[in-house]
């Protein structure tokens, strides 16, 4: 079937399932109602000047039927779509993180192994990936029709998206949020490689250099920043408690804050804690951390998070 994009991710079939269910239900009711409308208007048409419209007061069984059946159908639709949506929003534990930056007007991809690519995203077949995305300037949107995934990139916070590519090939990545003059040219290629081909790409000698510190993988840059920017004065990496919480096992940690709210140490919480340390103080600690706004760049923060991920 060529009128919808080919199915190239684990999520695509599920999304299509919801689409088909809605489409089939809509077509069935459209045909049913239209046929009855035409049939009744012919059968009960006014035949002479003396025809009188009968006085009908209502029918309880009929009203119950046309209330209960659509309600059941809507509940089925909701439950099916909700299950698929929950699946789409819940990355598996073993998903590989890739940092995505959208800016006017290009896509930048940072891999855990230190590689960086522009406007080309390299993925390994059947390996679940999680896109950790941010925008540098305005809203952008990551959209790959063949994968049936779409998510906005927002300045000032991380958004995420996950999928498993299930087909080797090259697919189009579109920016699906109007972001200025170059919006229609903000395109990238997604290259899904077989494990052998991915291995060759991954170990290729041609290392693309990033703007931050050339040659360092994000986690190494994060470790360097951890020491150079003074994080190590208050945050240990071995589990011991100094002035602030330890970075060991930090990613994914949940707990209570001094104001009674709860936190989950995901990318957004870490970023907020670096830029606005007073926003959510972990219970048992003093609000003594200074803001690193203007000291650490967004790339630096991403690198620190990559470093923290190695400490889990
Ligand atoms: Cu970026 Cu449209």
GROMACS .gro file of C-alpha atoms and ligand atoms in nm:
model
  314
    1UNK     CA    1   0.000   0.000   0.000
    2UNK     CA    2   0.173   0.318  -0.112
    3UNK     CA    3  -0.067   0.587   0.003
    4UNK     CA    4   0.065   0.573   0.357
    5UNK     CA    5   0.441   0.573   0.429
    6UNK     CA    6   0.608   0.234   0.467
    7UNK     CA    7   0.631   0.075   0.810
    8UNK     CA    8   0.990   0.107   0.937
    9UNK     CA    9   0.973   0.112   1.317
   10UNK     CA   10   0.827  -0.099   1.595
   11UNK     CA   11   0.570   0.173   1.665
   12UNK     CA   12   0.452   0.226   1.309
   13UNK     CA   13   0.227  -0.082   1.298
   14UNK     CA   14   0.062   0.012   1.627
   15UNK     CA   15  -0.007   0.369   1.515
   16UNK     CA   16  -0.150   0.236   1.190
   17UNK     CA   17  -0.372   0.002   1.393
   18UNK     CA   18  -0.531   0.298   1.571
   19UNK     CA   19  -0.564   0.486   1.242
   20UNK     CA   20  -0.732   0.188   1.075
   21UNK     CA   21  -0.971   0.135   1.363
   22UNK     CA   22  -1.082   0.500   1.348
   23UNK     CA   23  -1.102   0.495   0.968
   24UNK     CA   24  -1.305   0.173   0.951
   25UNK     CA   25  -1.545   0.292   1.223
   26UNK     CA   26  -1.589   0.626   1.045
   27UNK     CA   27  -1.653   0.462   0.706
   28UNK     CA   28  -1.902   0.211   0.850
   29UNK     CA   29  -2.104   0.487   1.016
   30UNK     CA   30  -2.078   0.720   0.718
   31UNK     CA   31  -2.214   0.452   0.484
   32UNK     CA   32  -2.479   0.334   0.730
   33UNK     CA   33  -2.611   0.685   0.795
   34UNK     CA   34  -2.599   0.795   0.432
   35UNK     CA   35  -2.775   0.482   0.303
   36UNK     CA   36  -3.049   0.512   0.568
   37UNK     CA   37  -3.087   0.884   0.501
   38UNK     CA   38  -3.142   0.829   0.129
   39UNK     CA   39  -3.361   0.522   0.185
   40UNK     CA   40  -3.585   0.695   0.441
   41UNK     CA   41  -3.619   1.013   0.239
   42UNK     CA   42  -3.747   0.808  -0.053
   43UNK     CA   43  -3.962   0.568   0.150
   44UNK     CA   44  -4.123   0.836   0.368
   45UNK     CA   45  -4.140   1.117   0.113
   46UNK     CA   46  -4.450   1.329   0.092
   47UNK     CA   47  -4.674   1.159  -0.163
   48UNK     CA   48  -4.968   1.401  -0.184
   49UNK     CA   49  -5.089   1.737  -0.060
   50UNK     CA   50  -5.294   1.559   0.206
   51UNK     CA   51  -5.005   1.368   0.367
   52UNK     CA   52  -4.977   1.445   0.734
   53UNK     CA   53  -4.658   1.408   0.937
   54UNK     CA   54  -4.719   1.146   1.210
   55UNK     CA   55  -4.671   1.260   1.571
   56UNK     CA   56  -4.392   1.049   1.729
   57UNK     CA   57  -4.312   1.094   2.099
   58UNK     CA   58  -3.995   0.887   2.130
   59UNK     CA   59  -3.873   0.534   2.200
   60UNK     CA   60  -3.684   0.437   2.509
   61UNK     CA   61  -3.524   0.117   2.368
   62UNK     CA   62  -3.402   0.308   2.062
   63UNK     CA   63  -3.255   0.587   2.272
   64UNK     CA   64  -3.075   0.337   2.494
   65UNK     CA   65  -2.932   0.158   2.189
   66UNK     CA   66  -2.798   0.473   2.025
   67UNK     CA   67  -2.643   0.587   2.350
   68UNK     CA   68  -2.490   0.261   2.466
   69UNK     CA   69  -2.342   0.138   2.136
   70UNK     CA   70  -2.149   0.459   2.053
   71UNK     CA   71  -2.033   0.480   2.416
   72UNK     CA   72  -1.890   0.129   2.398
   73UNK     CA   73  -1.720   0.206   2.065
   74UNK     CA   74  -1.567   0.526   2.203
   75UNK     CA   75  -1.437   0.342   2.511
   76UNK     CA   76  -1.281   0.074   2.288
   77UNK     CA   77  -1.119   0.347   2.081
   78UNK     CA   78  -0.991   0.529   2.388
   79UNK     CA   79  -0.846   0.219   2.554
   80UNK     CA   80  -0.676   0.100   2.235
   81UNK     CA   81  -0.527   0.444   2.161
   82UNK     CA   82  -0.423   0.493   2.524
   83UNK     CA   83  -0.235   0.163   2.532
   84UNK     CA   84  -0.049   0.256   2.213
   85UNK     CA   85   0.020   0.610   2.337
   86UNK     CA   86   0.158   0.483   2.668
   87UNK     CA   87   0.385   0.246   2.478
   88UNK     CA   88   0.508   0.532   2.257
   89UNK     CA   89   0.584   0.751   2.558
   90UNK     CA   90   0.765   0.485   2.765
   91UNK     CA   91   1.117   0.410   2.640
   92UNK     CA   92   1.254   0.064   2.725
   93UNK     CA   93   1.531   0.047   2.986
   94UNK     CA   94   1.793  -0.061   2.731
   95UNK     CA   95   1.726   0.220   2.482
   96UNK     CA   96   2.040   0.396   2.358
   97UNK     CA   97   2.036   0.771   2.419
   98UNK     CA   98   2.113   1.007   2.133
   99UNK     CA   99   2.119   1.382   2.194
  100UNK     CA  100   1.938   1.584   1.930
  101UNK     CA  101   1.971   1.960   1.891
  102UNK     CA  102   1.747   2.149   1.653
  103UNK     CA  103   1.843   2.499   1.550
  104UNK     CA  104   1.777   2.737   1.267
  105UNK     CA  105   1.808   2.543   1.040
  106UNK     CA  106   1.984   2.220   1.097
  107UNK     CA  107   1.979   1.901   1.297
  108UNK     CA  108   2.272   1.802   1.517
  109UNK     CA  109   2.309   1.452   1.658
  110UNK     CA  110   2.546   1.362   1.943
  111UNK     CA  111   2.610   0.994   2.007
  112UNK     CA  112   2.729   0.832   2.326
  113UNK     CA  113   3.052   0.730   2.152
  114UNK     CA  114   3.151   1.092   2.087
  115UNK     CA  115   3.049   1.102   1.726
  116UNK     CA  116   2.857   1.403   1.606
  117UNK     CA  117   2.671   1.430   1.281
  118UNK     CA  118   2.483   1.710   1.111
  119UNK     CA  119   2.161   1.639   0.922
  120UNK     CA  120   2.235   1.267   0.915
  121UNK     CA  121   2.119   1.033   1.188
  122UNK     CA  122   2.280   0.689   1.196
  123UNK     CA  123   2.091   0.409   1.367
  124UNK     CA  124   2.144   0.038   1.409
  125UNK     CA  125   1.873  -0.201   1.297
  126UNK     CA  126   1.653  -0.339   1.579
  127UNK     CA  127   1.826  -0.137   1.853
  128UNK     CA  128   1.583   0.082   2.050
  129UNK     CA  129   1.693   0.445   2.059
  130UNK     CA  130   1.582   0.736   2.273
  131UNK     CA  131   1.613   1.085   2.130
  132UNK     CA  132   1.689   1.338   2.403
  133UNK     CA  133   1.605   1.659   2.226
  134UNK     CA  134   1.636   2.030   2.277
  135UNK     CA  135   1.606   2.340   2.062
  136UNK     CA  136   1.864   2.618   2.066
  137UNK     CA  137   1.640   2.897   1.944
  138UNK     CA  138   1.274   2.839   1.854
  139UNK     CA  139   1.034   2.546   1.839
  140UNK     CA  140   1.122   2.267   1.598
  141UNK     CA  141   0.967   1.925   1.557
  142UNK     CA  142   1.125   1.586   1.492
  143UNK     CA  143   0.910   1.394   1.244
  144UNK     CA  144   0.990   1.072   1.059
  145UNK     CA  145   0.678   0.952   0.875
  146UNK     CA  146   0.805   0.596   0.823
  147UNK     CA  147   0.860   0.560   1.199
  148UNK     CA  148   0.526   0.730   1.288
  149UNK     CA  149   0.697   0.947   1.549
  150UNK     CA  150   0.673   1.321   1.599
  151UNK     CA  151   0.782   1.536   1.891
  152UNK     CA  152   0.845   1.906   1.937
  153UNK     CA  153   1.187   2.036   2.042
  154UNK     CA  154   1.151   2.318   2.291
  155UNK     CA  155   1.407   2.584   2.391
  156UNK     CA  156   1.488   2.562   2.761
  157UNK     CA  157   1.395   2.200   2.828
  158UNK     CA  158   1.446   1.847   2.707
  159UNK     CA  159   1.181   1.645   2.530
  160UNK     CA  160   1.213   1.281   2.439
  161UNK     CA  161   1.102   1.025   2.188
  162UNK     CA  162   1.186   0.659   2.137
  163UNK     CA  163   1.151   0.392   1.871
  164UNK     CA  164   1.323   0.086   1.730
  165UNK     CA  165   1.408   0.101   1.360
  166UNK     CA  166   1.299  -0.226   1.197
  167UNK     CA  167   1.406  -0.171   0.838
  168UNK     CA  168   1.743  -0.103   0.678
  169UNK     CA  169   1.730   0.202   0.455
  170UNK     CA  170   1.734   0.579   0.434
  171UNK     CA  171   1.437   0.777   0.558
  172UNK     CA  172   1.345   1.144   0.560
  173UNK     CA  173   1.343   1.343   0.882
  174UNK     CA  174   1.135   1.658   0.861
  175UNK     CA  175   1.108   1.960   1.084
  176UNK     CA  176   0.733   1.969   1.138
  177UNK     CA  177   0.702   2.298   1.322
  178UNK     CA  178   0.729   2.628   1.135
  179UNK     CA  179   1.057   2.780   1.252
  180UNK     CA  180   1.137   3.061   1.011
  181UNK     CA  181   1.264   3.116   0.659
  182UNK     CA  182   1.463   2.794   0.638
  183UNK     CA  183   1.193   2.569   0.786
  184UNK     CA  184   1.115   2.386   0.461
  185UNK     CA  185   1.486   2.311   0.416
  186UNK     CA  186   1.536   2.181   0.769
  187UNK     CA  187   1.562   1.822   0.655
  188UNK     CA  188   1.781   1.532   0.756
  189UNK     CA  189   1.837   1.175   0.652
  190UNK     CA  190   1.789   0.886   0.890
  191UNK     CA  191   2.020   0.603   0.789
  192UNK     CA  192   1.934   0.266   0.940
  193UNK     CA  193   2.227   0.028   0.910
  194UNK     CA  194   2.263  -0.347   0.958
  195UNK     CA  195   2.469  -0.440   1.269
  196UNK     CA  196   2.776  -0.508   1.050
  197UNK     CA  197   2.747  -0.177   0.864
  198UNK     CA  198   2.680   0.010   1.189
  199UNK     CA  199   2.990  -0.142   1.341
  200UNK     CA  200   3.196  -0.013   1.050
  201UNK     CA  201   3.040   0.332   1.082
  202UNK     CA  202   3.090   0.337   1.458
  203UNK     CA  203   3.456   0.241   1.436
  204UNK     CA  204   3.527   0.458   1.138
  205UNK     CA  205   3.846   0.659   1.165
  206UNK     CA  206   3.675   0.975   1.049
  207UNK     CA  207   3.570   1.136   1.374
  208UNK     CA  208   3.365   1.449   1.329
  209UNK     CA  209   3.469   1.720   1.568
  210UNK     CA  210   3.221   1.890   1.789
  211UNK     CA  211   3.207   2.255   1.887
  212UNK     CA  212   3.267   2.193   2.258
  213UNK     CA  213   3.591   2.003   2.299
  214UNK     CA  214   3.712   1.814   1.995
  215UNK     CA  215   3.793   1.451   2.043
  216UNK     CA  216   3.621   1.402   2.378
  217UNK     CA  217   3.310   1.189   2.398
  218UNK     CA  218   3.029   1.364   2.589
  219UNK     CA  219   3.082   1.159   2.907
  220UNK     CA  220   3.454   1.247   2.911
  221UNK     CA  221   3.381   1.614   2.856
  222UNK     CA  222   3.129   1.587   3.141
  223UNK     CA  223   3.391   1.439   3.372
  224UNK     CA  224   3.634   1.717   3.279
  225UNK     CA  225   3.368   1.982   3.354
  226UNK     CA  226   3.279   1.805   3.678
  227UNK     CA  227   3.633   1.868   3.799
  228UNK     CA  228   3.702   2.203   3.632
  229UNK     CA  229   3.377   2.379   3.716
  230UNK     CA  230   3.387   2.278   4.080
  231UNK     CA  231   3.098   2.031   4.092
  232UNK     CA  232   3.331   1.795   4.276
  233UNK     CA  233   3.348   2.030   4.574
  234UNK     CA  234   2.995   1.936   4.678
  235UNK     CA  235   2.894   1.632   4.475
  236UNK     CA  236   3.077   1.302   4.508
  237UNK     CA  237   3.077   1.030   4.246
  238UNK     CA  238   3.134   0.742   4.489
  239UNK     CA  239   2.808   0.759   4.683
  240UNK     CA  240   2.938   0.960   4.980
  241UNK     CA  241   2.739   1.266   5.083
  242UNK     CA  242   2.930   1.594   5.086
  243UNK     CA  243   2.730   1.919   5.065
  244UNK     CA  244   2.504   1.804   4.786
  245UNK     CA  245   2.361   1.471   4.670
  246UNK     CA  246   2.608   1.228   4.516
  247UNK     CA  247   2.611   1.184   4.139
  248UNK     CA  248   2.650   0.809   4.180
  249UNK     CA  249   2.322   0.650   4.071
  250UNK     CA  250   2.165   0.993   4.040
  251UNK     CA  251   1.996   0.950   3.702
  252UNK     CA  252   1.650   0.811   3.760
  253UNK     CA  253   1.660   0.866   4.137
  254UNK     CA  254   1.330   0.968   4.295
  255UNK     CA  255   1.273   1.141   4.623
  256UNK     CA  256   1.123   1.419   4.828
  257UNK     CA  257   1.212   1.788   4.827
  258UNK     CA  258   1.227   2.034   5.113
  259UNK     CA  259   0.900   2.194   4.997
  260UNK     CA  260   0.720   1.860   5.011
  261UNK     CA  261   0.713   1.806   4.635
  262UNK     CA  262   0.876   1.502   4.476
  263UNK     CA  263   1.146   1.485   4.211
  264UNK     CA  264   1.262   1.233   3.955
  265UNK     CA  265   1.619   1.295   3.846
  266UNK     CA  266   1.568   1.287   3.468
  267UNK     CA  267   1.741   1.515   3.218
  268UNK     CA  268   1.504   1.805   3.284
  269UNK     CA  269   1.547   1.785   3.661
  270UNK     CA  270   1.927   1.781   3.632
  271UNK     CA  271   1.925   2.072   3.390
  272UNK     CA  272   1.693   2.272   3.615
  273UNK     CA  273   1.907   2.192   3.920
  274UNK     CA  274   2.213   2.328   3.741
  275UNK     CA  275   2.047   2.645   3.612
  276UNK     CA  276   1.799   2.710   3.895
  277UNK     CA  277   1.934   2.517   4.193
  278UNK     CA  278   1.679   2.661   4.437
  279UNK     CA  279   1.376   2.537   4.243
  280UNK     CA  280   1.365   2.190   4.399
  281UNK     CA  281   1.604   2.118   4.684
  282UNK     CA  282   1.637   1.753   4.781
  283UNK     CA  283   1.523   1.692   5.138
  284UNK     CA  284   1.810   1.690   5.383
  285UNK     CA  285   2.023   1.943   5.193
  286UNK     CA  286   2.075   2.318   5.228
  287UNK     CA  287   1.991   2.563   4.946
  288UNK     CA  288   2.353   2.666   4.896
  289UNK     CA  289   2.422   2.586   4.534
  290UNK     CA  290   2.483   2.880   4.298
  291UNK     CA  291   2.327   2.891   3.955
  292UNK     CA  292   2.548   2.788   3.664
  293UNK     CA  293   2.350   2.992   3.415
  294UNK     CA  294   2.596   3.156   3.177
  295UNK     CA  295   2.879   2.938   3.310
  296UNK     CA  296   2.777   2.607   3.158
  297UNK     CA  297   2.643   2.599   2.803
  298UNK     CA  298   2.362   2.367   2.696
  299UNK     CA  299   2.628   2.143   2.537
  300UNK     CA  300   2.816   2.139   2.870
  301UNK     CA  301   2.499   2.040   3.057
  302UNK     CA  302   2.429   1.760   2.809
  303UNK     CA  303   2.788   1.640   2.860
  304UNK     CA  304   2.750   1.646   3.239
  305UNK     CA  305   2.432   1.442   3.210
  306UNK     CA  306   2.614   1.196   2.984
  307UNK     CA  307   2.883   1.169   3.253
  308UNK     CA  308   2.623   1.112   3.526
  309UNK     CA  309   2.474   0.830   3.317
  310UNK     CA  310   2.809   0.649   3.339
  311UNK     CA  311   2.786   0.658   3.719
  312UNK     CA  312   2.468   0.452   3.747
  313LIG    CU1  313   1.283   2.370   1.240
  313LIG    CU2  314   1.078   2.403   1.119
   0.00000   0.00000   0.00000
